Short mmCIF file of C-alpha atoms in Angstrom, two decimals:
data_model
loop_
_atom_site.label_atom_id
_atom_site.label_comp_id
_atom_site.label_asym_id
_atom_site.label_seq_id
_atom_site.Cartn_x
_atom_site.Cartn_y
_atom_site.Cartn_z
CA THR A 23 4.38 22.66 35.75
CA MET A 24 5.55 21.64 32.31
CA SER A 25 9.04 22.61 31.37
CA MET A 26 9.46 24.67 28.20
CA SER A 27 11.67 21.96 26.62
CA MET A 28 8.86 19.48 27.15
CA MET A 29 6.44 21.76 25.97
CA SER A 30 8.42 22.09 22.74
CA ALA A 31 8.97 18.58 22.38
CA LEU A 32 5.37 17.97 22.68
CA LEU A 33 4.68 20.94 20.12
CA ALA A 34 7.11 19.20 17.62
CA LEU A 35 5.27 15.93 18.01
CA VAL A 36 1.84 17.52 17.20
CA SER A 37 3.23 19.15 14.22
CA VAL A 38 4.54 15.91 12.86
CA ALA A 39 1.43 14.07 13.70
CA THR A 40 -0.52 16.29 11.34
CA GLY A 41 1.96 16.49 8.25
CA ALA A 42 2.32 20.33 9.16
CA ALA A 43 4.11 22.88 7.17
CA GLY A 44 7.69 21.92 6.63
CA LYS A 45 7.02 18.15 7.38
CA VAL A 46 6.35 15.73 4.46
CA ALA A 47 3.63 13.31 5.28
CA VAL A 48 4.70 9.72 4.89
CA GLY A 49 2.19 7.20 3.76
CA ALA A 50 2.31 3.37 3.13
CA VAL A 51 0.13 1.28 0.70
CA ARG A 52 -2.10 -1.56 2.55
CA TRP A 53 -3.19 -4.76 0.53
CA ASP A 54 -4.96 -6.81 3.10
CA ALA A 55 -4.97 -10.50 2.44
CA TRP A 56 -3.89 -11.44 5.95
CA TYR A 57 -7.17 -12.78 7.14
CA GLY A 58 -6.61 -16.56 7.63
CA THR A 59 -7.61 -19.35 5.73
CA PRO A 60 -11.48 -19.39 5.99
CA ALA A 61 -13.31 -22.28 3.79
CA GLY A 62 -15.23 -21.38 0.72
CA ARG A 63 -14.96 -18.79 -1.93
CA GLY A 64 -14.24 -15.82 0.18
CA GLY A 65 -11.03 -17.48 1.61
CA ILE A 66 -9.13 -18.26 -1.61
CA VAL A 67 -6.97 -15.14 -1.50
CA GLY A 68 -5.98 -15.73 2.18
CA ARG A 69 -5.37 -19.44 1.55
CA THR A 70 -3.01 -18.72 -1.24
CA VAL A 71 -0.84 -16.33 0.67
CA THR A 72 -0.86 -18.58 3.73
CA ALA A 73 0.34 -21.52 1.52
CA ASP A 74 3.06 -19.47 -0.46
CA LEU A 75 4.79 -18.48 2.70
CA SER A 76 4.90 -21.94 4.16
CA PRO A 77 8.61 -22.81 2.93
CA GLU A 78 10.88 -21.92 5.87
CA ARG A 79 13.07 -19.75 3.45
CA TYR A 80 10.03 -17.19 3.43
CA HIS A 81 9.66 -16.87 7.05
CA ASP A 82 11.62 -13.92 7.66
CA ARG A 83 8.95 -11.92 5.74
CA LEU A 84 5.99 -13.20 7.97
CA PRO A 85 4.18 -10.27 9.68
CA PHE A 86 4.57 -9.94 13.39
CA PHE A 87 1.24 -11.44 13.93
CA ALA A 88 1.98 -14.84 12.29
CA GLN A 89 2.46 -18.02 13.89
CA VAL A 90 4.71 -20.98 12.61
CA HIS A 91 3.62 -24.48 13.53
CA PRO A 92 3.99 -28.01 12.00
CA TYR A 93 2.63 -28.62 8.57
CA ASP A 94 -1.20 -28.40 8.36
CA PRO A 95 -2.74 -30.31 5.64
CA VAL A 96 -5.98 -28.49 5.72
CA THR A 97 -4.25 -25.11 5.14
CA ASN A 98 -1.29 -26.65 3.09
CA SER A 99 1.07 -24.79 5.20
CA THR A 100 3.44 -24.48 8.19
CA VAL A 101 2.15 -20.76 8.92
CA THR A 102 -0.94 -18.99 10.27
CA VAL A 103 -1.41 -15.53 9.22
CA GLN A 104 -4.63 -14.13 11.12
CA GLY A 105 -4.78 -10.30 11.14
CA ASN A 106 -8.51 -10.02 11.03
CA THR A 107 -8.85 -8.87 14.67
CA PRO A 108 -9.30 -5.54 16.44
CA ALA A 109 -6.32 -6.26 18.61
CA VAL A 110 -3.75 -6.95 15.36
CA MET A 111 -5.11 -3.59 13.78
CA ALA A 112 -4.64 -1.82 17.06
CA ALA A 113 -1.00 -3.12 16.97
CA GLU A 114 -0.52 -2.04 13.42
CA ILE A 115 -1.83 1.32 14.12
CA LYS A 116 0.55 1.47 17.02
CA PHE A 117 3.61 0.61 15.19
CA ALA A 118 2.88 2.73 12.19
CA ALA A 119 2.49 5.85 14.51
CA GLU A 120 5.37 5.02 16.66
CA PHE A 121 7.72 4.95 13.50
CA GLY A 122 6.39 8.08 11.82
CA ILE A 123 3.91 6.41 9.16
CA ASP A 124 1.11 9.37 8.82
CA PHE A 125 -1.46 7.61 6.64
CA TRP A 126 -2.44 4.30 5.08
CA ALA A 127 -3.72 3.98 1.48
CA PHE A 128 -5.92 0.94 1.53
CA CYS A 129 -6.49 -1.13 -1.79
CA ALA A 130 -10.23 -0.71 -1.97
CA TYR A 131 -12.46 -3.67 -2.63
CA PRO A 132 -16.43 -3.85 -3.09
CA VAL A 133 -17.75 -4.11 0.40
CA GLY A 134 -20.48 -6.27 -0.44
CA CYS A 135 -21.51 -8.44 -3.41
CA ALA A 136 -24.55 -8.62 -5.76
CA ASP A 137 -23.93 -12.44 -5.98
CA TYR A 138 -21.90 -14.48 -3.37
CA ASN A 139 -21.94 -17.56 -5.11
CA PRO A 140 -21.75 -17.03 -9.05
CA PRO A 141 -20.51 -19.90 -11.17
CA SER A 142 -16.47 -20.25 -11.21
CA GLY A 143 -17.00 -19.97 -15.09
CA ASP A 144 -17.84 -16.43 -14.54
CA CYS A 145 -14.67 -15.62 -12.66
CA PRO A 146 -11.61 -16.35 -14.62
CA LYS A 147 -8.51 -15.72 -12.45
CA ILE A 148 -10.77 -15.25 -9.34
CA GLN A 149 -11.88 -11.75 -10.65
CA CYS A 150 -15.38 -11.99 -8.84
CA CYS A 151 -16.61 -9.90 -6.05
CA ALA A 152 -17.38 -13.36 -4.09
CA ASP A 153 -13.62 -14.09 -4.07
CA ASN A 154 -12.31 -10.71 -3.07
CA SER A 155 -14.70 -8.58 -1.08
CA VAL A 156 -13.42 -9.96 2.15
CA LEU A 157 -10.14 -8.09 1.48
CA SER A 158 -12.08 -4.99 2.77
CA TYR A 159 -11.60 -6.52 6.28
CA ALA A 160 -8.73 -4.13 7.31
CA LEU A 161 -10.40 -1.12 6.31
CA ASN A 162 -13.47 -2.06 8.28
CA LEU A 163 -11.34 -2.84 11.43
CA TYR A 164 -9.43 0.39 10.94
CA LEU A 165 -12.50 2.48 10.64
CA THR A 166 -14.00 0.90 13.63
CA SER A 167 -10.58 0.94 15.93
CA PRO A 168 -10.75 3.14 18.96
CA VAL A 169 -7.28 4.28 18.15
CA ARG A 170 -7.61 5.04 14.40
CA ASP A 171 -6.79 8.72 14.89
CA GLN A 172 -3.27 7.91 15.30
CA VAL A 173 -2.84 7.19 11.53
CA LYS A 174 -4.72 8.98 8.72
CA PHE A 175 -6.15 6.93 5.89
CA ALA A 176 -6.98 7.28 2.04
CA LEU A 177 -8.26 4.68 -0.49
CA ILE A 178 -6.62 3.29 -3.73
CA LEU A 179 -9.42 2.69 -6.25
CA GLN A 180 -8.35 -0.30 -8.45
CA ALA A 181 -9.79 0.73 -11.57
CA ASN A 182 -8.75 -2.35 -13.81
CA ASN A 183 -10.26 -4.78 -11.31
CA TRP A 184 -12.50 -3.46 -8.80
CA TYR A 185 -13.73 0.23 -9.37
CA PRO A 186 -16.29 1.08 -9.74
CA GLY A 187 -17.86 -1.67 -7.78
CA ALA A 188 -21.06 -1.84 -9.96
CA SER A 189 -19.04 -2.94 -12.95
CA HIS A 190 -17.44 -5.75 -10.91
CA GLY A 191 -20.17 -7.44 -8.99
CA GLY A 192 -20.45 -5.14 -6.02
CA ASN A 193 -23.84 -4.50 -4.54
CA GLU A 194 -23.59 -0.59 -4.70
CA THR A 195 -24.72 1.67 -7.49
CA VAL A 196 -21.94 4.11 -8.68
CA ALA A 197 -23.76 6.77 -6.83
CA GLU A 198 -23.99 4.70 -3.66
CA GLU A 199 -20.20 3.93 -3.70
CA ALA A 200 -19.46 7.56 -4.09
CA ASP A 201 -21.57 8.54 -1.27
CA ARG A 202 -19.71 5.87 1.05
CA PHE A 203 -16.40 7.29 -0.15
CA ILE A 204 -17.59 10.91 0.84
CA SER A 205 -18.61 9.81 4.13
CA TYR A 206 -14.80 8.61 4.42
CA PHE A 207 -13.70 12.02 3.30
CA GLN A 208 -15.74 13.79 5.84
CA MET A 209 -13.96 11.94 8.69
CA PRO A 210 -11.18 13.84 10.66
CA ASN A 211 -8.74 11.22 9.78
CA HIS A 212 -8.98 11.11 5.95
CA VAL A 213 -5.76 12.33 4.35
CA THR A 214 -6.46 15.69 2.66
CA CYS A 215 -4.16 18.25 1.00
CA CYS A 216 -4.17 21.39 -1.01
CA GLY A 217 -6.89 23.32 0.68
CA GLY A 218 -8.92 20.48 2.28
CA ARG A 219 -9.23 18.35 -0.81
CA PRO A 220 -9.68 14.67 0.17
CA VAL A 221 -6.91 12.52 -1.62
CA VAL A 222 -7.82 9.54 -3.65
CA TYR A 223 -5.38 7.30 -5.53
CA VAL A 224 -6.37 5.25 -8.70
CA LEU A 225 -4.49 2.49 -9.77
CA GLY A 226 -4.73 1.45 -13.50
CA GLY A 227 -7.71 2.71 -15.25
CA GLY A 228 -8.72 4.78 -18.17
CA GLY A 229 -11.67 3.11 -19.14
CA ALA A 230 -15.18 4.49 -19.86
CA ALA A 231 -16.67 2.89 -16.61
CA ASP A 232 -13.98 4.06 -14.11
CA GLN A 233 -13.69 7.63 -15.84
CA ALA A 234 -17.60 8.05 -15.44
CA ALA A 235 -17.46 6.74 -11.94
CA LEU A 236 -14.75 9.44 -11.13
CA GLY A 237 -16.88 11.99 -12.62
CA VAL A 238 -19.80 11.29 -10.27
CA LEU A 239 -17.35 11.11 -7.28
CA ARG A 240 -16.04 14.55 -8.27
CA ASN A 241 -19.50 15.98 -8.73
CA LYS A 242 -20.63 14.68 -5.51
CA THR A 243 -17.72 15.59 -3.50
CA MET A 244 -17.81 19.33 -4.73
CA ALA A 245 -21.58 19.36 -3.95
CA VAL A 246 -21.05 18.00 -0.27
CA LEU A 247 -17.75 19.47 0.47
CA GLY A 248 -17.16 22.39 -1.70
CA VAL A 249 -13.89 21.10 -2.96
CA LEU A 250 -13.03 18.61 -5.67
CA PRO A 251 -11.07 15.20 -4.58
CA TYR A 252 -7.43 15.37 -5.32
CA VAL A 253 -7.10 12.40 -7.53
CA VAL A 254 -3.66 10.65 -7.83
CA LYS A 255 -2.89 8.33 -10.80
CA MET A 256 -0.69 5.56 -9.81
CA GLY A 257 1.63 4.37 -12.52
CA GLY A 258 2.72 5.60 -15.93
CA PRO A 259 4.45 8.92 -17.03
CA TRP A 260 2.93 12.29 -16.20
CA ALA A 261 1.50 12.59 -19.65
CA GLY A 262 -0.96 9.69 -19.15
CA ALA A 263 -2.24 11.23 -15.73
CA GLU A 264 -2.70 14.61 -17.45
CA LYS A 265 -4.57 13.19 -20.15
CA LEU A 266 -7.06 11.62 -17.90
CA GLY A 267 -7.43 14.93 -15.68
CA MET A 268 -5.69 13.52 -12.78
CA ASP A 269 -4.35 15.92 -10.22
CA ALA A 270 -1.10 14.12 -9.67
CA LEU A 271 0.87 11.12 -10.35
CA SER A 272 2.41 8.31 -8.07
CA ALA A 273 3.00 4.53 -8.15
CA TYR A 274 2.26 1.43 -6.49
CA VAL A 275 5.60 -0.06 -7.25
CA ILE A 276 8.58 1.04 -9.36
CA GLN A 277 11.11 -1.73 -10.49
CA THR A 278 12.70 -3.06 -13.54
CA ASN A 279 14.58 -6.30 -13.85
CA PRO A 280 14.79 -6.84 -17.63
CA SER A 281 17.48 -9.56 -17.51
CA LYS A 282 15.12 -11.83 -15.17
CA LEU A 283 17.84 -12.03 -12.68
CA ALA A 284 17.26 -13.92 -9.28
CA GLY A 285 18.44 -10.97 -7.04
CA ALA A 286 19.01 -7.92 -9.24
CA PRO A 287 20.41 -5.16 -7.33
CA TYR A 288 18.16 -2.84 -5.34
CA GLN A 289 20.15 0.23 -6.42
CA THR A 290 19.91 -0.26 -9.97
CA SER A 291 16.58 -1.91 -10.12
CA ILE A 292 14.27 -0.05 -7.81
CA ALA A 293 16.31 3.05 -6.34
CA ASP A 294 17.65 4.62 -9.33
CA PRO A 295 14.70 4.18 -11.79
CA GLU A 296 12.40 5.43 -9.17
CA ALA A 297 14.33 8.52 -8.52
CA ASP A 298 14.44 8.99 -12.22
CA ALA A 299 10.59 8.78 -12.41
CA TRP A 300 10.30 11.62 -9.68
CA ALA A 301 12.59 13.74 -11.87
CA ALA A 302 10.99 12.95 -14.81
CA ALA A 303 7.47 14.00 -13.54
CA ARG A 304 8.76 17.22 -12.22
CA ASP A 305 10.55 17.97 -15.50
CA ALA A 306 7.37 17.49 -17.62
CA GLY A 307 5.57 19.88 -15.31
CA GLY A 308 3.76 17.42 -13.50
CA LYS A 309 2.45 17.02 -9.88
CA LEU A 310 3.63 14.22 -8.00
CA ILE A 311 3.44 12.29 -4.66
CA PRO A 312 6.84 10.58 -4.70
CA SER A 313 6.59 6.61 -4.49
CA VAL A 314 9.21 4.86 -2.25
CA THR A 315 9.44 1.00 -3.41
CA PRO A 316 10.98 -0.96 -0.35
CA GLY A 317 11.82 -3.93 -2.31
CA TRP A 318 10.31 -6.46 -4.95
CA ASP A 319 10.70 -10.13 -4.38
CA PRO A 320 7.71 -12.23 -5.54
CA SER A 321 9.42 -15.40 -5.29
CA PRO A 322 7.02 -17.12 -3.02
CA ARG A 323 4.21 -16.47 -5.75
CA GLU A 324 6.41 -17.77 -8.46
CA TYR A 325 6.64 -21.30 -7.22
CA ILE A 326 2.94 -21.85 -7.20
CA ASP A 327 -0.09 -21.56 -9.75
CA LEU A 328 -1.25 -18.03 -8.61
CA PRO A 329 -5.04 -17.99 -8.85
CA TRP A 330 -5.22 -14.53 -10.02
CA GLY A 331 -2.59 -14.75 -12.72
CA ASP A 332 1.05 -15.95 -13.39
CA GLN A 333 3.71 -13.81 -11.86
CA GLY A 334 6.75 -15.59 -12.94
CA HIS A 335 5.81 -19.37 -12.51
CA VAL A 336 6.50 -20.02 -16.27
CA ALA A 337 8.71 -17.40 -17.39
CA CYS A 338 11.03 -17.71 -14.49
CA VAL A 339 10.83 -20.76 -12.49
CA GLU A 340 10.00 -23.14 -15.19
CA ASP A 341 11.70 -21.64 -18.06
CA LEU A 342 14.78 -20.46 -16.25
CA GLY A 343 14.86 -22.38 -13.35
CA HIS A 344 14.92 -19.71 -10.80
CA PRO A 345 12.48 -16.98 -9.75
CA CYS A 346 12.92 -13.51 -11.01
CA TYR A 347 13.19 -10.82 -8.12
CA VAL A 348 15.09 -7.85 -6.76
CA GLN A 349 17.46 -8.31 -3.89
CA ASP A 350 15.94 -7.03 -0.83
CA PRO A 351 17.59 -3.78 0.35
CA THR A 352 19.99 -3.56 3.14
CA MET A 353 18.54 -1.43 6.08
CA ASP A 354 20.99 1.28 4.84
CA GLU A 355 19.78 1.22 1.20
CA LEU A 356 16.18 1.34 2.54
CA ALA A 357 16.86 4.30 4.85
CA ALA A 358 18.79 5.99 1.98
CA HIS A 359 16.15 5.43 -0.43
CA THR A 360 13.32 6.64 1.85
CA LYS A 361 15.54 9.74 2.67
CA ALA A 362 15.88 10.57 -1.10
CA GLY A 363 12.24 10.47 -1.68
CA VAL A 364 11.66 12.65 1.35
CA ALA A 365 14.31 15.20 0.38
CA PHE A 366 12.91 15.31 -3.18
CA ALA A 367 9.63 16.26 -1.69
CA LEU A 368 11.33 18.98 0.41
CA ALA A 369 13.22 20.17 -2.42
CA ASN A 370 10.49 20.43 -5.02
CA PRO A 371 7.34 21.80 -3.16
CA ALA A 372 5.72 22.96 -6.28
CA THR A 373 5.93 19.61 -7.73
CA VAL A 374 4.94 17.71 -4.65
CA GLU A 375 2.13 20.07 -3.60
CA ALA A 376 0.46 17.35 -1.63
CA ASN A 377 3.46 17.40 0.52
CA ALA A 378 3.48 13.69 1.04
CA VAL A 379 5.42 10.53 -0.28
CA ILE A 380 4.01 7.01 -0.25
CA ILE A 381 5.77 3.76 0.47
CA GLY A 382 4.58 0.71 -1.59
CA ALA A 383 3.97 -1.09 0.55
CA TRP A 384 3.18 -1.80 4.18
CA ASN A 385 2.09 -5.30 3.69
CA GLU A 386 2.89 -6.85 0.59
CA ASN A 387 4.82 -9.62 2.13
CA ASP A 388 4.54 -12.47 -0.21
CA GLU A 389 5.17 -10.04 -3.10
CA GLY A 390 8.33 -8.90 -1.52
CA HIS A 391 7.62 -5.19 -0.86
CA TRP A 392 6.64 -4.50 2.77
CA ILE A 393 7.92 -2.84 6.07
CA VAL A 394 5.30 -4.11 8.60
CA PRO A 395 7.05 -5.34 11.43
CA SER A 396 8.12 -9.04 11.06
CA LEU A 397 8.03 -12.06 13.28
CA LEU A 398 11.70 -12.74 13.00
CA ASN A 399 13.33 -9.25 12.54
CA GLY A 400 10.64 -6.94 14.47
CA THR A 401 10.84 -3.35 13.46
CA GLN A 402 14.00 -2.99 11.58
CA LYS A 403 12.44 -1.95 8.15
CA LEU A 404 10.31 0.74 10.02
CA GLU A 405 13.30 1.90 11.86
CA ALA A 406 15.24 2.20 8.63
CA VAL A 407 12.38 4.13 7.07
CA GLN A 408 12.08 6.44 10.01
CA ARG A 409 15.78 7.26 10.02
CA GLY A 410 15.62 8.16 6.29
CA VAL A 411 12.67 10.48 6.92
CA LYS A 412 14.50 11.80 10.04
CA GLU A 413 17.59 12.67 8.13
CA ALA A 414 15.94 14.15 5.16
CA HIS A 415 14.13 16.43 7.32
CA SER A 416 16.91 17.50 9.71
CA GLU A 417 19.17 18.10 6.66
CA ALA A 418 16.67 20.29 4.86
CA ALA A 419 16.29 22.23 8.12
CA PHE A 420 20.02 22.44 8.61
CA ASN A 421 20.25 23.67 4.98
CA LYS A 422 17.78 26.59 5.48
CA GLU A 423 19.63 27.95 8.33
#
């Protein structure tokens, strides 16, 4: 027979897994460019992030499934980062579940294109579906993974770039795309809040096309599910989110480095401004899913001609002779900032009605804000995040007693 202590431990595990009352759900953003270096248009993003992580000084940020090898002239790199396999996805899910990541928010891309070989002139800064639809690979792997139920999911609709897909070369109409999203909403592992409302993040936007598409999504969701989606704007102040009729505010990343330093302090460049943003949303009467930014060091991108737009190559490396970035947090700093975000959610339930925080990101490795286990340092970032989450909950529980 099962002892009472074992039983209570199991019940505690169950309540944590569902983000139950009293437990803040912890999410992480996914940007999935780690599909190797296929030839042709679809491979350009993968080839870019493979090449920019080639210098040995960046190998400490390679994800656990990367391989280091002698320089390969075909890929222009000393690394291979091939995450486009069911085995890697299963391992990622296992890591996330083990360290208390309750959900992923996937950057959504068109799942198919109207034209897979448009003239390059039609695609400034590779903003063509043909160059980017492959970034849907991880969502597809997740949705077909036999262990997907260990981690929930939501989508980030990239309104300035890829949403609605119909406006950006996708092969779905606005209505078809909405129907696909609603098929996700109906899955038991999709994130919901606030009375069963499916949570959807929107990055950027405010234009006519994305606002109209969101209207279609809202109407169809209400018709099928009887609730409206809970739409969360990533970025800007609460006033901007409120003006667009969003339900809550969050952020993809919050960082500031006005002096363009090579290694601005994490505390003053990320932790403090992010905490200020949480408080500002609350004080404005807004709703919030607090963002927790685990770093900002896009140095690898600053030394190359980035196909989708300069990220400091001219303004920093060429003009100043150094990359501009925020110093990576120590593990204690990462734990403390994560703890602060979860503690804010626990202390402000009316503001954080979704009962969640979101870490930006799981796997933005070359842009320098990631917590996925790494090839050289294993799970140290996830351990720091988990420590912060646990400390916030245990202190809140202690203060209640």
